[in-house]
Coordinates of C-alpha atoms in Angstrom, one line a residue:
M113 CA 158.5 161.9 31.1
P114 CA 156.3 163.8 28.7
A115 CA 153.6 166.1 30.0
S116 CA 150.1 164.8 30.7
V117 CA 147.5 165.0 27.9
A118 CA 144.3 166.9 28.6
D119 CA 142.1 164.4 26.7
P120 CA 143.7 161.0 27.1
P121 CA 142.5 157.9 25.2
K122 CA 140.1 155.4 26.9
L123 CA 140.3 151.7 27.1
F124 CA 137.3 149.8 25.6
V125 CA 136.6 146.1 25.5
L126 CA 134.5 145.4 22.4
P127 CA 132.6 142.2 21.5
K128 CA 134.0 139.6 19.0
N129 CA 132.5 138.6 15.7
V130 CA 131.1 142.1 14.8
S131 CA 130.9 143.4 11.3
D132 CA 133.2 146.0 9.8
D133 CA 130.4 148.5 9.8
A134 CA 130.1 148.5 13.6
R135 CA 130.5 152.0 15.0
I136 CA 130.2 154.0 18.3
V137 CA 127.2 156.2 17.9
T138 CA 125.5 158.9 20.0
I139 CA 121.9 158.0 21.0
P140 CA 119.6 159.5 23.7
N141 CA 119.6 157.5 26.9
P142 CA 116.2 155.8 27.1
A143 CA 115.7 156.7 30.8
T144 CA 117.1 160.2 31.0
A145 CA 117.0 161.4 27.3
T146 CA 120.6 162.6 27.6
Q147 CA 123.0 162.0 24.7
S148 CA 125.1 158.9 25.5
R149 CA 127.6 156.7 23.6
Y150 CA 126.6 153.2 22.4
Y151 CA 128.2 150.6 20.2
C152 CA 126.0 149.5 17.2
C153 CA 126.6 146.5 14.9
P154 CA 124.2 146.1 12.0
Q155 CA 124.3 142.3 12.5
N156 CA 124.4 141.8 16.3
G157 CA 122.5 144.9 17.4
F158 CA 123.2 147.5 20.1
Y159 CA 125.6 147.5 23.0
E160 CA 125.9 149.8 26.0
F161 CA 129.2 150.7 27.7
T162 CA 129.5 149.6 31.3
R163 CA 132.2 151.5 33.2
I164 CA 134.3 149.4 35.6
A165 CA 136.4 151.4 38.0
A166 CA 139.0 150.3 40.5
P167 CA 138.4 151.1 44.2
K168 CA 139.8 154.4 45.4
S169 CA 141.7 152.7 48.3
A170 CA 143.8 150.8 45.8
P171 CA 145.4 153.1 43.2
R172 CA 145.7 151.5 39.7
S173 CA 146.8 152.6 36.2
W174 CA 147.0 151.1 32.7
L175 CA 150.2 150.5 30.8
L176 CA 149.4 150.1 27.1
A177 CA 152.2 148.8 24.9
P178 CA 152.2 147.7 21.2
E179 CA 152.5 144.0 20.5
R180 CA 155.9 143.3 19.0
A181 CA 156.7 140.1 17.1
T182 CA 159.6 137.9 18.2
K183 CA 162.5 137.1 15.8
E184 CA 161.2 133.6 15.3
E185 CA 157.8 134.9 14.3
Q186 CA 159.5 137.4 11.9
N187 CA 161.8 134.6 10.4
P188 CA 159.8 131.4 10.6
E189 CA 162.4 129.6 8.4
S190 CA 165.2 130.1 10.9
N191 CA 164.0 127.1 13.1
G192 CA 164.9 128.9 16.3
S193 CA 168.3 130.0 15.1
T194 CA 169.5 133.3 16.6
Q195 CA 171.7 134.2 13.6
E196 CA 170.5 137.3 11.8
M197 CA 170.4 137.8 8.1
P198 CA 173.0 140.3 6.9
D199 CA 170.5 142.2 4.7
A200 CA 167.6 142.1 7.2
P201 CA 166.3 145.6 8.1
E202 CA 166.7 146.7 11.6
E203 CA 163.7 147.1 13.9
P204 CA 162.8 150.8 14.6
S205 CA 163.9 151.7 18.1
E206 CA 161.9 153.9 20.4
A207 CA 164.6 156.6 20.1
D208 CA 164.3 156.9 16.3
G209 CA 161.3 159.2 16.5
D210 CA 159.5 157.4 13.6
V211 CA 156.3 157.1 15.6
Q212 CA 153.0 157.3 13.7
G213 CA 150.5 157.3 16.7
P214 CA 150.3 158.0 20.4
L215 CA 150.2 154.3 21.3
E216 CA 153.1 153.2 19.1
K217 CA 155.8 153.6 21.8
G218 CA 153.4 152.7 24.7
Y219 CA 151.1 154.8 26.8
T220 CA 150.3 155.1 30.5
L221 CA 146.7 155.8 31.5
K222 CA 146.4 157.4 35.0
S223 CA 142.7 156.4 35.2
P224 CA 142.2 152.6 35.6
D225 CA 138.7 152.7 34.2
V226 CA 137.7 150.2 31.5
F227 CA 134.6 150.4 29.4
V228 CA 133.0 147.0 28.5
A229 CA 130.4 146.8 25.7
T230 CA 127.5 144.7 27.0
P231 CA 124.4 143.7 24.9
L232 CA 121.4 146.1 25.1
D233 CA 117.9 145.1 24.1
A234 CA 116.6 147.4 21.3
L235 CA 113.3 147.4 23.1
F236 CA 114.5 150.0 25.6
L237 CA 115.6 152.3 22.7
I238 CA 112.2 152.2 21.0
L239 CA 110.2 152.7 24.2
P240 CA 110.6 156.5 24.4
A241 CA 108.8 156.7 21.0
L242 CA 106.0 154.4 22.2
A243 CA 105.4 156.1 25.6
P244 CA 102.3 158.2 25.9
S245 CA 103.0 161.9 26.0
A246 CA 102.0 164.1 29.0
K247 CA 99.5 166.1 26.8
D248 CA 97.7 163.2 25.2
Q249 CA 96.5 160.8 27.8
K250 CA 94.8 158.6 25.2
Q251 CA 97.1 156.5 23.1
M252 CA 96.5 156.1 19.4
F253 CA 97.4 153.3 17.0
L254 CA 100.3 154.5 14.8
S255 CA 102.2 152.9 12.0
A256 CA 105.8 151.7 12.5
D257 CA 107.1 154.5 10.3
D258 CA 105.4 157.1 12.6
H259 CA 107.0 155.6 15.7
L260 CA 110.4 155.3 14.0
D261 CA 110.3 158.9 12.7
S262 CA 109.5 160.1 16.2
L263 CA 112.5 158.2 17.5
S264 CA 114.9 159.3 14.8
S265 CA 114.1 163.0 15.4
S266 CA 116.1 162.9 18.6
S267 CA 119.4 161.8 17.1
A268 CA 121.1 162.2 13.7
H269 CA 123.1 158.9 14.3
L270 CA 119.8 157.1 15.0
R271 CA 118.2 158.5 11.9
A272 CA 121.1 157.1 9.8
L273 CA 120.9 153.7 11.6
I274 CA 117.2 153.3 10.9
T275 CA 117.8 153.4 7.2
R276 CA 119.6 150.0 7.5
Q277 CA 117.2 147.2 6.9
T278 CA 118.6 144.9 9.6
I279 CA 118.4 147.7 12.3
R280 CA 114.9 148.6 11.2
Q281 CA 113.7 145.0 11.3
R282 CA 115.1 144.5 14.8
L283 CA 113.3 147.6 16.1
E284 CA 110.0 146.5 14.6
E285 CA 110.3 143.0 16.1
R286 CA 110.9 144.4 19.6
M287 CA 108.1 147.0 19.0
A288 CA 105.6 144.2 18.3
A289 CA 106.6 142.4 21.5
V290 CA 105.2 145.1 23.7
C291 CA 102.4 146.6 21.6
D292 CA 98.8 145.8 20.6
T293 CA 98.5 145.6 16.9
V294 CA 95.7 146.1 14.4
D295 CA 95.7 145.8 10.6
A296 CA 94.8 148.8 8.6
G297 CA 94.7 147.6 5.1
D298 CA 98.2 146.5 4.1
E299 CA 99.8 148.3 7.0
K300 CA 100.1 147.2 10.7
M301 CA 99.4 149.7 13.5
Y302 CA 101.1 149.7 16.9
R303 CA 100.1 150.9 20.4
L304 CA 102.0 150.3 23.6
S305 CA 100.5 147.8 26.0
I306 CA 101.6 148.1 29.7
D307 CA 100.7 144.5 30.4
K308 CA 102.9 143.2 27.6
L309 CA 105.7 145.5 28.7
V310 CA 105.5 144.2 32.3
G311 CA 105.5 140.7 30.9
E312 CA 108.7 141.4 29.0
L313 CA 110.3 142.8 32.2
V314 CA 109.2 139.8 34.3
A315 CA 110.7 137.4 31.7
K316 CA 114.0 139.3 31.8
A317 CA 114.0 139.4 35.6
E318 CA 113.3 135.6 35.8
K319 CA 116.2 135.0 33.5
L320 CA 118.5 137.3 35.5
V321 CA 117.4 135.6 38.8
D322 CA 118.0 132.1 37.4
N323 CA 121.5 133.1 36.3
G324 CA 122.1 134.8 39.7
L325 CA 122.1 138.4 40.8
P326 CA 125.4 140.2 41.1
A327 CA 127.0 139.8 44.5
S328 CA 126.6 143.4 45.5
M329 CA 122.9 143.5 44.6
E330 CA 122.3 140.2 46.4
E331 CA 124.0 141.5 49.6
R332 CA 122.4 144.9 49.6
F333 CA 118.9 144.4 48.4
V334 CA 118.2 140.7 49.4
R335 CA 120.2 139.7 52.4
K336 CA 120.0 142.9 54.3
A337 CA 116.3 143.3 53.5
L338 CA 115.5 139.8 54.8
E339 CA 117.9 140.0 57.8
V340 CA 116.0 139.2 61.0
P341 CA 116.8 141.7 63.8
V342 CA 118.3 140.3 67.1
M343 CA 115.9 140.8 70.0
N344 CA 117.3 141.5 73.4
I345 CA 116.5 138.7 76.0
R346 CA 117.5 138.2 79.6
R347 CA 120.1 135.7 80.4
E348 CA 118.1 134.0 83.2
E349 CA 115.2 133.5 80.8
S350 CA 117.3 131.9 78.1
T351 CA 117.2 128.1 78.3
I352 CA 118.8 127.3 75.0
S353 CA 122.3 127.9 73.6
A354 CA 123.1 130.1 70.7
A355 CA 124.3 127.2 68.6
T356 CA 121.2 125.1 68.5
V357 CA 117.5 126.1 68.3
E358 CA 114.8 123.6 69.0
G359 CA 112.5 123.1 66.0
A360 CA 114.1 125.7 63.8
E361 CA 114.6 124.8 60.2
V362 CA 117.2 126.8 58.2
E363 CA 118.7 126.4 54.8
T364 CA 122.4 125.5 54.9
P365 CA 124.6 126.0 51.8
G366 CA 126.1 122.9 50.4
A367 CA 125.2 119.5 49.1
G368 CA 123.3 118.5 52.2
G369 CA 120.4 120.9 51.5
S370 CA 118.3 122.0 54.4
Q371 CA 118.9 120.6 57.8
T372 CA 116.9 120.6 61.0
A373 CA 118.6 121.3 64.3
S374 CA 117.0 119.6 67.3
N375 CA 117.9 118.5 70.8
A376 CA 120.4 115.7 70.7
N377 CA 121.9 113.4 73.2
P378 CA 124.6 115.1 75.2
E379 CA 126.8 112.0 75.2
T380 CA 126.5 111.8 71.4
Q381 CA 127.5 115.4 71.1
N382 CA 130.4 115.0 73.4
S383 CA 131.6 111.9 71.5
A384 CA 131.2 113.7 68.2
E385 CA 133.2 116.7 69.5
S386 CA 135.9 114.5 70.8
Q387 CA 136.2 112.6 67.5
T388 CA 136.3 116.0 65.6
A389 CA 139.1 117.3 67.9
A390 CA 141.1 114.1 67.5
A391 CA 140.8 114.2 63.7
T392 CA 141.9 117.8 63.8
S393 CA 144.9 117.2 66.0
T394 CA 146.1 114.2 63.9
A395 CA 145.5 115.8 60.5
E396 CA 148.7 116.8 58.6
P397 CA 149.1 120.4 57.5
T398 CA 148.4 121.0 53.9
D399 CA 149.3 123.8 51.6
T400 CA 145.8 124.2 50.1
V401 CA 144.1 127.5 50.3
K402 CA 141.4 127.7 52.9
P403 CA 138.0 128.3 51.3
A404 CA 136.2 131.5 52.1
P405 CA 133.7 131.2 55.0
A406 CA 130.2 130.5 53.8
K407 CA 127.7 133.2 54.3
P408 CA 124.8 132.5 56.7
A409 CA 121.7 131.2 55.0
I410 CA 118.7 133.4 54.5
V411 CA 116.0 132.7 57.0
A412 CA 112.6 133.4 55.3
P413 CA 109.5 131.6 54.2
E414 CA 109.7 129.5 51.1
G415 CA 109.6 131.6 47.9
V416 CA 110.1 134.9 49.6
P417 CA 113.8 135.3 48.6
R418 CA 113.0 134.6 44.9
L419 CA 110.2 137.1 44.9
L420 CA 112.5 139.8 46.4
R421 CA 115.1 139.0 43.8
L422 CA 112.5 139.4 41.0
R423 CA 111.3 142.7 42.4
T424 CA 114.9 143.9 42.7
A425 CA 115.7 143.0 39.1
I426 CA 112.5 144.7 37.8
E427 CA 113.2 147.8 39.8
F428 CA 116.8 147.9 38.5
M429 CA 115.6 147.7 34.8
S430 CA 112.8 150.2 35.4
T431 CA 115.3 152.7 36.9
S432 CA 118.0 152.2 34.3
Y433 CA 116.0 152.0 31.1
L434 CA 112.5 153.4 31.5
L435 CA 111.2 157.0 31.5
T436 CA 109.6 158.3 34.6
A437 CA 106.1 158.1 33.1
L438 CA 106.5 154.5 32.0
R439 CA 108.1 153.6 35.4
S440 CA 105.0 154.8 37.3
L441 CA 102.7 152.8 35.0
V442 CA 104.8 149.6 35.5
Q443 CA 104.9 150.1 39.3
T444 CA 101.1 150.4 39.3
A445 CA 100.7 147.2 37.3
L446 CA 103.0 145.4 39.6
K447 CA 101.1 146.6 42.7
S448 CA 98.0 145.0 41.3
N449 CA 99.8 141.7 41.4
K450 CA 98.8 140.9 37.8
P451 CA 101.9 139.1 36.5
I452 CA 103.4 138.1 39.9
D453 CA 101.8 137.8 43.3
F454 CA 104.0 139.7 45.8
T455 CA 101.5 139.3 48.7
T456 CA 103.7 136.9 50.6
L457 CA 106.7 139.1 50.2
D458 CA 104.9 142.3 51.3
A459 CA 103.6 140.5 54.4
H460 CA 107.0 139.2 55.4
L461 CA 108.7 142.6 54.8
E462 CA 106.0 144.2 57.0
H463 CA 106.6 141.6 59.7
L464 CA 110.4 142.3 59.6
S465 CA 109.7 146.0 59.8
S466 CA 107.6 145.6 63.0
L467 CA 110.4 143.4 64.5
R468 CA 113.0 146.1 63.7
S469 CA 110.8 148.7 65.4
Q470 CA 110.5 146.5 68.5
A471 CA 114.2 145.7 68.5
Q472 CA 115.0 149.4 68.3
A473 CA 112.7 150.2 71.2
L474 CA 114.1 147.4 73.3
R475 CA 117.7 148.5 72.5
S476 CA 117.0 152.1 73.5
L477 CA 115.4 151.0 76.7
S478 CA 118.3 148.7 77.4
D479 CA 120.8 151.5 76.8
N480 CA 118.9 153.8 79.2
I481 CA 118.9 151.1 81.9
S482 CA 122.6 150.2 81.4
R483 CA 123.5 153.9 81.5
K484 CA 121.6 154.4 84.8
R485 CA 123.1 151.4 86.3
G486 CA 126.5 152.6 85.3
V487 CA 126.1 155.9 87.2
D488 CA 124.8 154.1 90.3
D489 CA 127.7 151.7 90.2
D490 CA 130.2 154.5 89.9
E491 CA 128.8 156.3 93.0
A492 CA 128.8 153.0 95.0
A493 CA 132.3 152.3 94.0
E494 CA 133.4 155.8 95.2
V495 CA 131.8 155.3 98.6
R496 CA 133.4 151.9 99.0
A497 CA 136.8 153.3 98.0
E498 CA 136.4 156.2 100.6
K499 CA 135.6 153.7 103.4
K500 CA 138.5 151.5 102.5
R501 CA 140.8 154.5 102.5
K502 CA 139.7 155.6 106.0
K503 CA 140.0 152.1 107.3
E504 CA 143.5 151.8 106.0
E505 CA 144.5 155.2 107.6
D506 CA 143.0 154.1 111.0
D507 CA 144.9 150.8 110.8
L508 CA 148.1 152.6 110.0
K509 CA 147.7 155.0 112.9
K510 CA 147.1 152.1 115.3
K511 CA 150.2 150.4 114.1
N512 CA 152.4 153.5 114.7
Q513 CA 151.1 154.1 118.3
S514 CA 153.5 153.4 121.2
R515 CA 152.8 151.1 124.1
G516 CA 152.2 153.9 126.5
V517 CA 149.7 155.6 124.3
K518 CA 147.8 152.3 123.8
Q519 CA 147.6 151.8 127.7
L520 CA 146.5 155.4 128.3
A521 CA 143.7 154.9 125.7
K522 CA 142.4 152.1 128.0
V523 CA 142.3 154.4 131.2
N524 CA 138.8 155.3 132.5
T525 CA 138.7 159.2 132.2
T526 CA 135.1 159.6 133.4
G527 CA 134.8 162.9 135.4
M528 CA 138.3 164.0 134.7
K529 CA 139.1 167.3 132.9
K530 CA 140.8 167.2 129.6
L531 CA 144.4 168.4 129.5
S532 CA 143.4 171.3 127.2
A533 CA 141.2 172.8 130.0
F534 CA 144.4 173.8 131.9
F535 CA 145.6 176.0 129.0
T536 CA 142.5 178.0 128.5
K537 CA 142.4 181.8 129.1
A538 CA 141.6 182.7 132.7
P539 CA 138.2 184.4 133.3
A540 CA 138.2 188.2 134.0
K541 CA 138.2 189.3 137.7
K542 CA 135.2 191.1 139.1
E543 CA 136.0 194.7 140.5

């Protein structure tokens, strides 16, 4: 095997239907201002690279091999015949050494990472030039050329891209979507509007929520945040089972929609259970794959899960694509409940926080009580074991005694000296 390469190639998945002028460019990241790689197509716009890595628990690698044509593809007139033409040139073998590039023979990548080019809104790239500076608190109306010149000063690649009419037109259109504009003669002036920026973020968040959040974000930021804590209750006070709750309405996944669980007739439940058991016992085994168990439904007031998903999507975009100064302005606008009213969500989250505090206090109290009871139970068990041991020893002694000893034990010895009194030392004689 040849030695490892210090700078191995990377695997990229690029979009289709891009122009021949599409290039990988270096542009400052809109959130951190660090130089990052992007894919730019003059016709389709900008793309960012999303890194997809395999889990560390499952080692993976990439085997890259060149695509080789079959003999039928090389000789389409042969009609599947395997006979070779006598004057046909031989295919170069891997041992010939006539290799033009590193991937001609094949290549093995130790890192299983893959970089996927995903569309990026040009709005996020123009926002650093529109954001107010820390020195000048008051924003001024500036022309598009002024904003684009400020943007191009941060990157030579971006300066070259702005000279293309399609790229420049795309940036100006996205600039107008989040700016207040005024006409100064024949020229239009732009100034960033936080309300319009929040409106754009909300529109993107609604589209993302309608299409569905990624499973990891849904589980971490929605389900866990709305999970109702389990409160400790005494068994003697519990009069309902864990399977049914009287008057509780939950949303069950499936075609049936939401169902209400209420007290049913015991005979009906028994008959339904018996029918289900009979159907299960008579069913024939099949080779179909069992579906994954459905996740429990989210128990929350109506509209609260969607509000939380919207807030999660907005916070994700703000953290990933906005500068710190713009992020604080957007959060202030969202707290004022201008575009979306989060009052219901904040009240429910505060209620869940209080429930978690109560559950934690009850759990700590329960742990202390159970720990104390455990110590007392251990001491009582030791006392009982000691009594039992002594009783067993006494019973064993009684079983081993002879008949004479048992009869002597019944003799009345009141007023009689013990046998040991005859073997004591005699008192000293007086002179």
